[in-house]
Coordinates of C-alpha atoms in Angstrom, one line a residue:
M1 CA -50.4 -38.1 -7.9
S2 CA -52.9 -39.6 -10.7
L3 CA -56.0 -38.7 -8.8
L4 CA -55.3 -35.1 -9.7
T5 CA -54.4 -36.1 -13.4
P6 CA -57.6 -35.7 -14.9
L7 CA -57.9 -32.1 -13.3
L8 CA -54.5 -30.9 -14.1
R9 CA -52.9 -33.1 -16.8
S10 CA -55.8 -34.0 -18.7
G11 CA -54.3 -33.3 -22.1
A12 CA -53.1 -35.8 -24.6
L13 CA -49.5 -35.6 -23.7
T14 CA -49.5 -36.7 -20.2
S15 CA -50.0 -40.2 -21.8
L16 CA -46.8 -39.8 -24.0
F17 CA -44.7 -39.5 -20.9
S18 CA -46.2 -43.1 -19.4
D19 CA -43.3 -45.1 -17.7
E20 CA -44.3 -47.3 -20.8
Q21 CA -43.3 -44.7 -23.1
V22 CA -40.2 -43.9 -21.5
V23 CA -39.1 -47.7 -21.6
Q24 CA -40.4 -47.8 -25.0
G25 CA -38.0 -44.7 -26.3
M26 CA -35.2 -46.3 -25.0
L27 CA -36.0 -50.0 -27.0
E28 CA -36.4 -48.0 -30.0
F29 CA -33.0 -46.4 -29.7
E30 CA -31.5 -50.1 -29.2
A31 CA -33.3 -51.5 -31.9
A32 CA -32.4 -48.6 -34.2
L33 CA -28.7 -48.9 -33.1
A34 CA -28.8 -52.7 -34.0
R35 CA -30.0 -51.6 -37.2
A36 CA -27.8 -49.0 -38.1
Q37 CA -24.6 -50.8 -36.7
A38 CA -25.8 -54.0 -39.2
R39 CA -25.9 -51.7 -42.0
C40 CA -22.4 -50.3 -41.4
G41 CA -21.2 -53.7 -40.8
V42 CA -20.4 -53.0 -37.3
I43 CA -22.1 -56.2 -36.1
P44 CA -23.3 -59.2 -37.7
P45 CA -26.9 -58.7 -39.9
S46 CA -28.2 -61.7 -38.2
A47 CA -28.1 -60.2 -34.7
V48 CA -30.7 -57.6 -35.6
E49 CA -33.7 -59.6 -35.7
P50 CA -33.5 -60.9 -32.3
I51 CA -32.6 -57.5 -30.8
V52 CA -35.6 -55.7 -32.7
T53 CA -38.1 -58.1 -31.9
A54 CA -37.2 -58.0 -28.1
C55 CA -37.5 -54.1 -28.0
Q56 CA -41.2 -54.0 -26.6
F57 CA -41.8 -52.6 -23.3
H58 CA -44.2 -55.6 -22.8
N59 CA -41.0 -57.5 -22.5
I60 CA -39.7 -55.7 -19.6
D61 CA -40.3 -56.2 -15.9
F62 CA -41.1 -52.9 -14.7
P63 CA -41.0 -53.6 -10.8
A64 CA -37.5 -55.0 -11.2
L65 CA -36.8 -52.5 -13.6
A66 CA -37.5 -49.9 -10.7
A67 CA -35.5 -51.8 -8.2
A68 CA -32.8 -52.4 -9.7
A69 CA -32.6 -48.7 -11.1
A70 CA -32.2 -47.2 -7.0
N71 CA -29.0 -49.3 -7.2
A72 CA -27.8 -48.6 -10.8
G73 CA -28.4 -44.9 -10.8
N74 CA -30.6 -44.8 -14.0
L75 CA -32.7 -46.9 -16.1
A76 CA -30.6 -47.7 -18.9
I77 CA -28.6 -50.1 -17.0
P78 CA -30.9 -52.8 -15.7
L79 CA -33.2 -52.2 -18.9
V80 CA -30.2 -53.3 -21.0
K81 CA -29.7 -56.1 -18.5
Q82 CA -33.1 -57.2 -19.1
L83 CA -33.2 -56.7 -22.9
T84 CA -30.0 -58.5 -22.9
Q85 CA -31.4 -61.7 -21.2
K86 CA -34.4 -61.6 -23.2
V87 CA -32.4 -61.6 -26.6
K88 CA -30.3 -64.2 -25.1
T89 CA -33.5 -66.7 -24.9
Q90 CA -33.8 -66.2 -28.6
D91 CA -30.0 -66.1 -29.6
A92 CA -27.4 -66.4 -27.3
D93 CA -24.8 -64.8 -30.2
A94 CA -27.1 -61.8 -31.2
A95 CA -27.1 -61.1 -27.1
R96 CA -23.3 -60.0 -27.5
Y97 CA -24.2 -56.9 -29.7
V98 CA -26.9 -55.4 -27.1
H99 CA -26.5 -51.6 -26.8
W100 CA -23.0 -52.2 -28.8
G101 CA -20.7 -49.1 -28.1
A102 CA -23.5 -47.2 -26.7
T103 CA -23.5 -45.6 -23.0
S104 CA -26.8 -45.1 -20.5
Q105 CA -27.2 -41.5 -21.8
D106 CA -27.3 -42.0 -24.9
A107 CA -30.4 -44.5 -24.9
I108 CA -32.1 -42.3 -22.0
D109 CA -31.5 -38.8 -23.9
T110 CA -32.4 -40.3 -27.6
G111 CA -35.5 -42.2 -25.8
L112 CA -36.4 -38.9 -24.6
V113 CA -36.3 -37.0 -27.7
L114 CA -38.1 -39.8 -29.5
Q115 CA -41.1 -38.8 -26.9
L116 CA -40.6 -35.1 -27.1
R117 CA -41.0 -35.5 -31.3
A118 CA -44.3 -37.3 -30.4
A119 CA -45.2 -34.6 -27.9
L120 CA -44.4 -31.7 -30.2
T121 CA -46.5 -33.4 -32.9
Q122 CA -49.3 -33.4 -30.7
T123 CA -48.9 -29.9 -29.5
D124 CA -48.8 -28.5 -33.1
R125 CA -52.0 -30.4 -33.6
D126 CA -53.9 -29.1 -30.0
L127 CA -52.4 -25.8 -30.6
A128 CA -54.1 -25.5 -34.2
T129 CA -57.4 -26.3 -32.9
L130 CA -57.3 -24.1 -30.1
T131 CA -55.9 -21.0 -32.4
A132 CA -59.2 -22.0 -34.8
I133 CA -61.8 -21.8 -31.8
L134 CA -60.0 -18.5 -30.5
A135 CA -60.1 -16.9 -33.9
Q136 CA -63.8 -17.7 -34.5
Q137 CA -64.5 -16.1 -30.8
V138 CA -62.5 -12.9 -31.8
E139 CA -64.7 -12.8 -35.1
R140 CA -67.9 -13.2 -33.0
Y141 CA -67.1 -10.7 -30.5
R142 CA -64.8 -8.0 -32.2
T143 CA -67.6 -5.6 -31.8
T144 CA -68.7 -6.2 -28.3
I145 CA -67.7 -3.1 -26.1
M146 CA -66.7 -3.6 -22.5
P147 CA -64.4 -1.8 -20.0
G148 CA -60.8 -2.0 -20.7
R149 CA -58.9 -2.1 -17.5
T150 CA -55.7 -0.7 -16.1
W151 CA -54.5 -1.5 -12.8
M152 CA -57.6 -3.4 -12.1
Q153 CA -59.8 0.0 -12.8
H154 CA -61.9 1.2 -15.4
A155 CA -59.6 2.7 -17.9
L156 CA -60.9 3.5 -21.6
P157 CA -63.4 1.2 -23.5
I158 CA -62.3 -1.8 -25.6
T159 CA -64.0 -4.8 -27.4
F160 CA -63.9 -8.1 -26.1
G161 CA -62.7 -8.9 -29.5
L162 CA -59.6 -7.2 -29.0
K163 CA -58.9 -8.7 -25.7
L164 CA -59.2 -12.0 -27.3
A165 CA -57.1 -11.2 -30.1
G166 CA -54.3 -10.5 -27.8
T167 CA -54.2 -13.8 -26.7
L168 CA -54.8 -15.0 -30.3
D169 CA -51.9 -13.0 -31.1
A170 CA -49.5 -14.2 -28.6
L171 CA -50.5 -17.9 -29.2
L172 CA -49.7 -17.5 -33.0
R173 CA -46.2 -16.3 -31.8
W174 CA -46.0 -19.4 -30.0
Q175 CA -46.6 -21.4 -32.9
E176 CA -44.0 -19.8 -35.2
R177 CA -41.5 -20.5 -32.3
L178 CA -42.6 -24.4 -32.2
T179 CA -42.1 -24.8 -35.7
Q180 CA -38.5 -23.3 -35.5
L181 CA -37.3 -25.1 -32.4
R182 CA -38.2 -28.6 -33.9
P183 CA -34.9 -29.2 -35.7
R184 CA -32.9 -27.5 -33.2
V185 CA -34.4 -29.9 -30.7
L186 CA -35.1 -33.2 -32.5
V187 CA -31.4 -34.4 -32.4
L188 CA -29.9 -38.0 -32.0
Q189 CA -27.7 -38.3 -28.7
L190 CA -24.9 -40.7 -29.5
G191 CA -21.4 -40.3 -28.0
G192 CA -20.4 -43.4 -26.1
A193 CA -18.6 -43.3 -22.6
A194 CA -17.1 -39.8 -22.9
G195 CA -18.4 -38.6 -25.9
T196 CA -15.9 -40.0 -28.4
L197 CA -17.5 -43.0 -29.2
A198 CA -14.2 -44.6 -29.2
S199 CA -15.7 -47.9 -28.7
L200 CA -16.8 -47.8 -32.3
K201 CA -13.2 -46.7 -33.5
A202 CA -13.1 -45.5 -37.1
S203 CA -16.9 -46.2 -37.8
G204 CA -18.5 -43.9 -35.1
P205 CA -19.6 -41.3 -37.6
Q206 CA -20.9 -43.8 -39.9
V207 CA -23.0 -45.4 -37.3
G208 CA -24.2 -42.1 -36.1
D209 CA -25.4 -40.7 -39.2
A210 CA -27.1 -44.3 -40.3
L211 CA -29.0 -44.4 -36.6
A212 CA -29.7 -40.9 -37.4
Q213 CA -31.7 -41.9 -40.5
T214 CA -33.0 -44.8 -38.9
L215 CA -34.6 -42.7 -36.3
D216 CA -35.8 -39.6 -38.5
L217 CA -33.5 -37.0 -36.3
A218 CA -30.8 -34.7 -37.0
L219 CA -27.6 -35.2 -36.5
A220 CA -25.7 -33.0 -34.1
D221 CA -22.2 -31.9 -34.6
T222 CA -20.9 -33.3 -31.2
P223 CA -22.6 -35.2 -28.5
W224 CA -24.6 -33.1 -26.2
H225 CA -24.5 -35.1 -23.1
S226 CA -23.5 -32.3 -20.9
Q227 CA -25.3 -29.3 -23.0
R228 CA -28.5 -29.4 -22.6
D229 CA -29.7 -26.1 -24.0
R230 CA -32.0 -28.1 -26.1
L231 CA -34.3 -29.4 -23.3
L232 CA -34.2 -25.8 -22.1
E233 CA -35.7 -24.3 -24.7
V234 CA -38.3 -27.1 -24.9
G235 CA -39.1 -26.1 -21.4
A236 CA -39.2 -22.5 -21.7
W237 CA -41.5 -23.2 -24.4
Y238 CA -44.0 -25.3 -23.0
A239 CA -44.0 -22.7 -19.9
G240 CA -44.2 -19.6 -21.9
L241 CA -47.4 -21.2 -23.4
C242 CA -48.7 -21.7 -19.8
G243 CA -48.2 -18.2 -19.0
T244 CA -49.6 -16.7 -22.1
L245 CA -52.9 -19.2 -21.6
A246 CA -52.8 -18.4 -17.9
K247 CA -52.9 -14.7 -18.5
F248 CA -56.0 -15.1 -20.2
A249 CA -57.6 -17.3 -17.7
N250 CA -56.8 -15.1 -14.8
D251 CA -58.4 -12.0 -16.8
F252 CA -61.4 -14.3 -17.5
S253 CA -61.6 -15.2 -13.7
L254 CA -61.4 -11.8 -12.9
L255 CA -64.5 -10.9 -15.1
M256 CA -66.5 -13.9 -13.7
Q257 CA -66.7 -12.2 -10.3
T258 CA -69.9 -11.9 -9.0
E259 CA -69.7 -8.3 -8.9
V260 CA -68.2 -7.9 -12.5
A261 CA -70.3 -11.1 -14.3
E262 CA -69.5 -10.3 -17.8
V263 CA -68.4 -14.0 -18.7
S264 CA -68.4 -17.0 -17.2
E265 CA -67.4 -20.9 -17.8
P266 CA -69.3 -23.3 -19.9
I267 CA -72.2 -25.0 -18.0
A268 CA -72.0 -28.7 -17.1
E269 CA -73.8 -30.8 -14.9
G270 CA -71.8 -30.8 -11.4
R271 CA -69.0 -28.4 -12.3
G272 CA -67.9 -25.2 -10.6
G273 CA -70.2 -26.2 -7.5
S274 CA -69.6 -25.8 -3.8
S275 CA -69.8 -28.4 -1.0
A276 CA -71.2 -25.8 1.4
M277 CA -72.7 -22.7 -1.3
P278 CA -75.5 -24.2 -3.7
H279 CA -75.4 -20.8 -5.5
K280 CA -71.6 -21.2 -6.6
R281 CA -70.3 -21.3 -9.9
N282 CA -66.6 -21.6 -9.6
P283 CA -64.0 -21.1 -12.6
V284 CA -62.8 -24.5 -12.3
S285 CA -60.9 -24.4 -15.8
C286 CA -59.5 -21.2 -14.6
A287 CA -58.2 -22.7 -11.4
A288 CA -56.7 -25.5 -13.1
I289 CA -54.8 -23.5 -15.8
L290 CA -53.8 -21.3 -12.9
T291 CA -52.5 -24.0 -11.1
A292 CA -50.1 -25.3 -13.7
A293 CA -48.9 -21.7 -14.0
Q294 CA -48.1 -21.3 -10.7
R295 CA -46.0 -24.6 -10.7
T296 CA -44.0 -24.0 -14.2
P297 CA -41.5 -21.5 -12.7
G298 CA -40.1 -23.9 -10.3
L299 CA -39.7 -26.6 -12.9
M300 CA -37.8 -24.2 -15.2
A301 CA -35.9 -23.2 -12.2
T302 CA -34.9 -26.6 -12.0
L303 CA -34.1 -26.8 -15.9
Y304 CA -32.1 -23.8 -15.7
A305 CA -29.9 -24.9 -12.5
S306 CA -29.5 -28.4 -14.5
Q307 CA -27.8 -26.4 -17.1
I308 CA -24.4 -26.4 -14.9
Q309 CA -23.3 -29.9 -15.7
Q310 CA -20.1 -31.3 -14.8
H311 CA -17.5 -32.1 -17.4
E312 CA -18.8 -35.2 -20.1
R313 CA -21.3 -36.5 -17.9
A314 CA -23.3 -34.7 -15.0
L315 CA -24.0 -35.8 -11.2
G316 CA -27.6 -34.6 -10.4
G317 CA -28.2 -32.0 -13.0
W318 CA -29.0 -34.7 -16.0
Q319 CA -31.1 -36.8 -13.5
A320 CA -33.3 -33.5 -12.1
E321 CA -34.3 -33.5 -15.8
W322 CA -35.8 -36.7 -16.1
E323 CA -39.1 -35.9 -14.3
V324 CA -39.0 -32.2 -14.2
L325 CA -39.5 -31.9 -18.0
P326 CA -42.2 -34.5 -18.6
E327 CA -43.9 -33.0 -15.9
L328 CA -43.9 -29.4 -17.1
I329 CA -44.9 -30.4 -20.8
S330 CA -47.6 -32.6 -18.9
L331 CA -49.0 -29.5 -17.1
A332 CA -49.0 -27.4 -20.5
G333 CA -51.2 -30.1 -22.0
G334 CA -53.5 -29.8 -19.3
V335 CA -53.6 -26.2 -19.6
M336 CA -54.3 -26.6 -23.5
A337 CA -57.1 -28.7 -22.6
Q338 CA -58.8 -26.7 -20.1
S339 CA -58.1 -23.5 -22.4
D340 CA -59.7 -25.3 -25.3
Y341 CA -63.1 -26.3 -23.1
L342 CA -62.9 -22.8 -21.8
I343 CA -63.0 -21.0 -25.0
R344 CA -64.8 -23.1 -26.7
G345 CA -68.1 -23.1 -24.5
M346 CA -67.4 -19.6 -22.8
Q347 CA -70.4 -17.8 -22.1
V348 CA -70.5 -14.1 -22.8
N349 CA -72.9 -11.4 -21.2
T350 CA -72.5 -8.8 -23.7
A351 CA -75.2 -6.7 -22.0
K352 CA -73.6 -6.6 -18.6
M353 CA -70.4 -5.4 -20.5
R354 CA -72.4 -2.5 -21.9
A355 CA -73.9 -1.8 -18.4
D356 CA -70.6 -1.9 -16.5
L357 CA -69.4 0.9 -18.7
E358 CA -71.9 2.8 -17.4
I359 CA -71.1 2.3 -13.5
T360 CA -69.1 5.4 -13.3
H361 CA -71.4 7.7 -14.7
G362 CA -69.3 8.5 -17.6
L363 CA -65.9 8.9 -16.1
I364 CA -64.7 6.3 -18.2
M365 CA -64.9 8.6 -21.2
A366 CA -63.4 11.7 -19.5
E367 CA -60.1 11.4 -21.5
A368 CA -62.2 12.0 -25.1
V369 CA -63.5 15.2 -23.4
T370 CA -60.0 16.3 -22.1
L371 CA -58.7 15.9 -25.8
A372 CA -61.7 17.7 -27.1
L373 CA -61.1 20.7 -24.7
A374 CA -57.6 20.7 -25.0
E375 CA -58.0 22.2 -28.8
F376 CA -59.5 25.0 -26.9
I377 CA -57.5 25.7 -23.6
G378 CA -54.4 23.4 -23.9
K379 CA -54.0 20.1 -22.5
A380 CA -52.9 20.7 -19.2
D381 CA -55.8 23.2 -18.4
A382 CA -58.4 20.7 -19.8
H383 CA -56.8 17.8 -17.8
H384 CA -57.1 20.0 -14.6
L385 CA -60.9 21.1 -15.4
V386 CA -62.1 17.5 -16.4
E387 CA -60.2 15.9 -13.5
K388 CA -62.1 18.4 -10.7
H389 CA -65.3 17.4 -12.6
C390 CA -64.2 13.5 -12.1
H391 CA -63.7 14.0 -8.6
Q392 CA -67.1 16.0 -8.0
A393 CA -69.0 13.2 -10.1
I394 CA -67.2 10.7 -7.9
D395 CA -68.4 12.6 -4.3
R396 CA -71.6 13.6 -5.4
H397 CA -73.1 10.2 -7.3
Q398 CA -73.8 12.3 -10.3
S399 CA -73.1 11.8 -14.1
L400 CA -70.3 13.3 -15.6
I401 CA -72.2 14.9 -18.5
K402 CA -74.1 17.1 -16.1
L403 CA -71.2 18.6 -14.4
L404 CA -69.7 19.2 -17.8
Q405 CA -72.6 20.7 -19.3
N406 CA -73.3 23.2 -16.3
D407 CA -69.5 24.4 -16.4
P408 CA -69.6 27.6 -18.4
L409 CA -65.7 27.1 -19.8
V410 CA -66.6 23.5 -21.1
S411 CA -69.9 24.6 -22.7
Q412 CA -68.6 27.7 -24.0
H413 CA -66.5 25.4 -26.2
L414 CA -68.1 21.8 -26.2
S415 CA -72.4 21.6 -26.9
A416 CA -74.9 19.4 -25.2
S417 CA -74.9 17.1 -28.2
T418 CA -70.9 17.1 -28.6
L419 CA -70.3 16.2 -25.3
A420 CA -73.0 13.5 -25.3
Q421 CA -71.1 12.1 -28.5
L422 CA -67.9 12.5 -26.7
L423 CA -69.1 10.4 -24.1
D424 CA -70.5 7.7 -25.9
P425 CA -68.0 4.6 -25.5
A426 CA -68.9 3.3 -29.0
T427 CA -67.1 6.4 -30.4
A428 CA -64.0 5.7 -28.2
L429 CA -62.6 2.4 -29.4
G430 CA -59.7 4.1 -31.6
S431 CA -58.0 1.3 -33.6
S432 CA -59.3 -1.4 -32.2
D433 CA -61.0 -3.1 -35.0
H434 CA -57.9 -2.2 -37.4
F435 CA -55.9 -4.5 -34.6
V436 CA -58.2 -7.4 -34.6
R437 CA -58.2 -7.4 -38.3
Q438 CA -54.7 -7.7 -38.3
V439 CA -54.7 -10.6 -35.9
L440 CA -57.2 -12.2 -37.9
A441 CA -55.3 -11.5 -41.4
R442 CA -52.0 -13.1 -39.5
Y443 CA -54.1 -16.1 -38.4
K444 CA -55.3 -16.9 -41.6
E445 CA -51.7 -16.7 -43.3
Q446 CA -50.3 -18.6 -40.4
C447 CA -53.1 -21.4 -41.1
H448 CA -52.0 -21.3 -45.1
E449 CA -48.5 -21.6 -44.5
H450 CA -49.0 -24.3 -41.7
S451 CA -51.2 -26.5 -44.3
L452 CA -48.1 -26.2 -47.0
S453 CA -45.2 -27.5 -44.3
N454 CA -47.5 -30.2 -43.5

């Protein structure tokens, strides 16, 4: 539904999979095919210019193309017919050589690969921007103390910088995988009717090599008409990226609950309001990100099911990819755009984070006391004793430190000043800063490597 595109598919990737770009991708294949075949002496050089000139999407009647595709079973068959007629109006002899020796799937698959190349390039830029913004926020909040939460309950103190660094660390891995998958995915499809290129006789390999060079794509060892692992890898990458950013959005929305109020989304006029309740500030970006994440598993299930393709040309599996993969990528583009907006302008209430550490009256620091006491009475006895006082603190609404100070066994080994220090959240951050520094160092290293590769 196009009305929802600004909310769910607002990224730059959506336009790369428009109807116009789908058609243009196939036309670029046809133009490059003519150039490559002329270079190899398969078609006359005079046929190239009329074919290439006609290979522009504005020359195509889209309503007629859509109607004809319903009977043809794919877009390429009626597209080649329209293209041939267009060329024929300029050069009847050149029209004989349109789509020479190729099959519909060659045009459709290679056209898709050209779209994927543009999408992967744009994604690389968007991801670089997103990691840069996130790295700045990691640095900004690297010492901001907040409650860590496990099983949705207070666990131990952490820093907000560490929480953000976990997301940055994952995004850096996705960035590495993106670089690694490009040469595997950006591959020409040219196999002819049954994957043998019999129509081109002995010139098949030569034409394939020339076409790959013309389109600046890798040349596969064999046509991959019914081997779809490359597209599955692309889909899995985008779905995985959505998962990482959705985990962040989910955490963020939980921290944004009224009772927690440690963060909030960027403030903007008319954003996050309610039609009934004027006080509401709803997590709109988080909702959009999580909506996409809810959809990607189903789309990936279709791509996995589409791996089971019949013989040399699929019946249903290949066709199912046509809308599923672009939709998945467009949703992922929206997720990146919403995440950029969210991370760039997020509001962080550092005072509330610190205050929330105190709502359990010191219970969040119980482990530190247990470990210190264990040196004197053993781990099991220390755990049992501190656990008992934690339960009492909850039942009596008392602070843990008062109960511990009044316990003769505890006070025998731990002074009041020692207990105060042990119950200070700032002393229990462990290796948080070390982990943050490692991620930031890796980010800087990867930025350097990325700039060299580009």
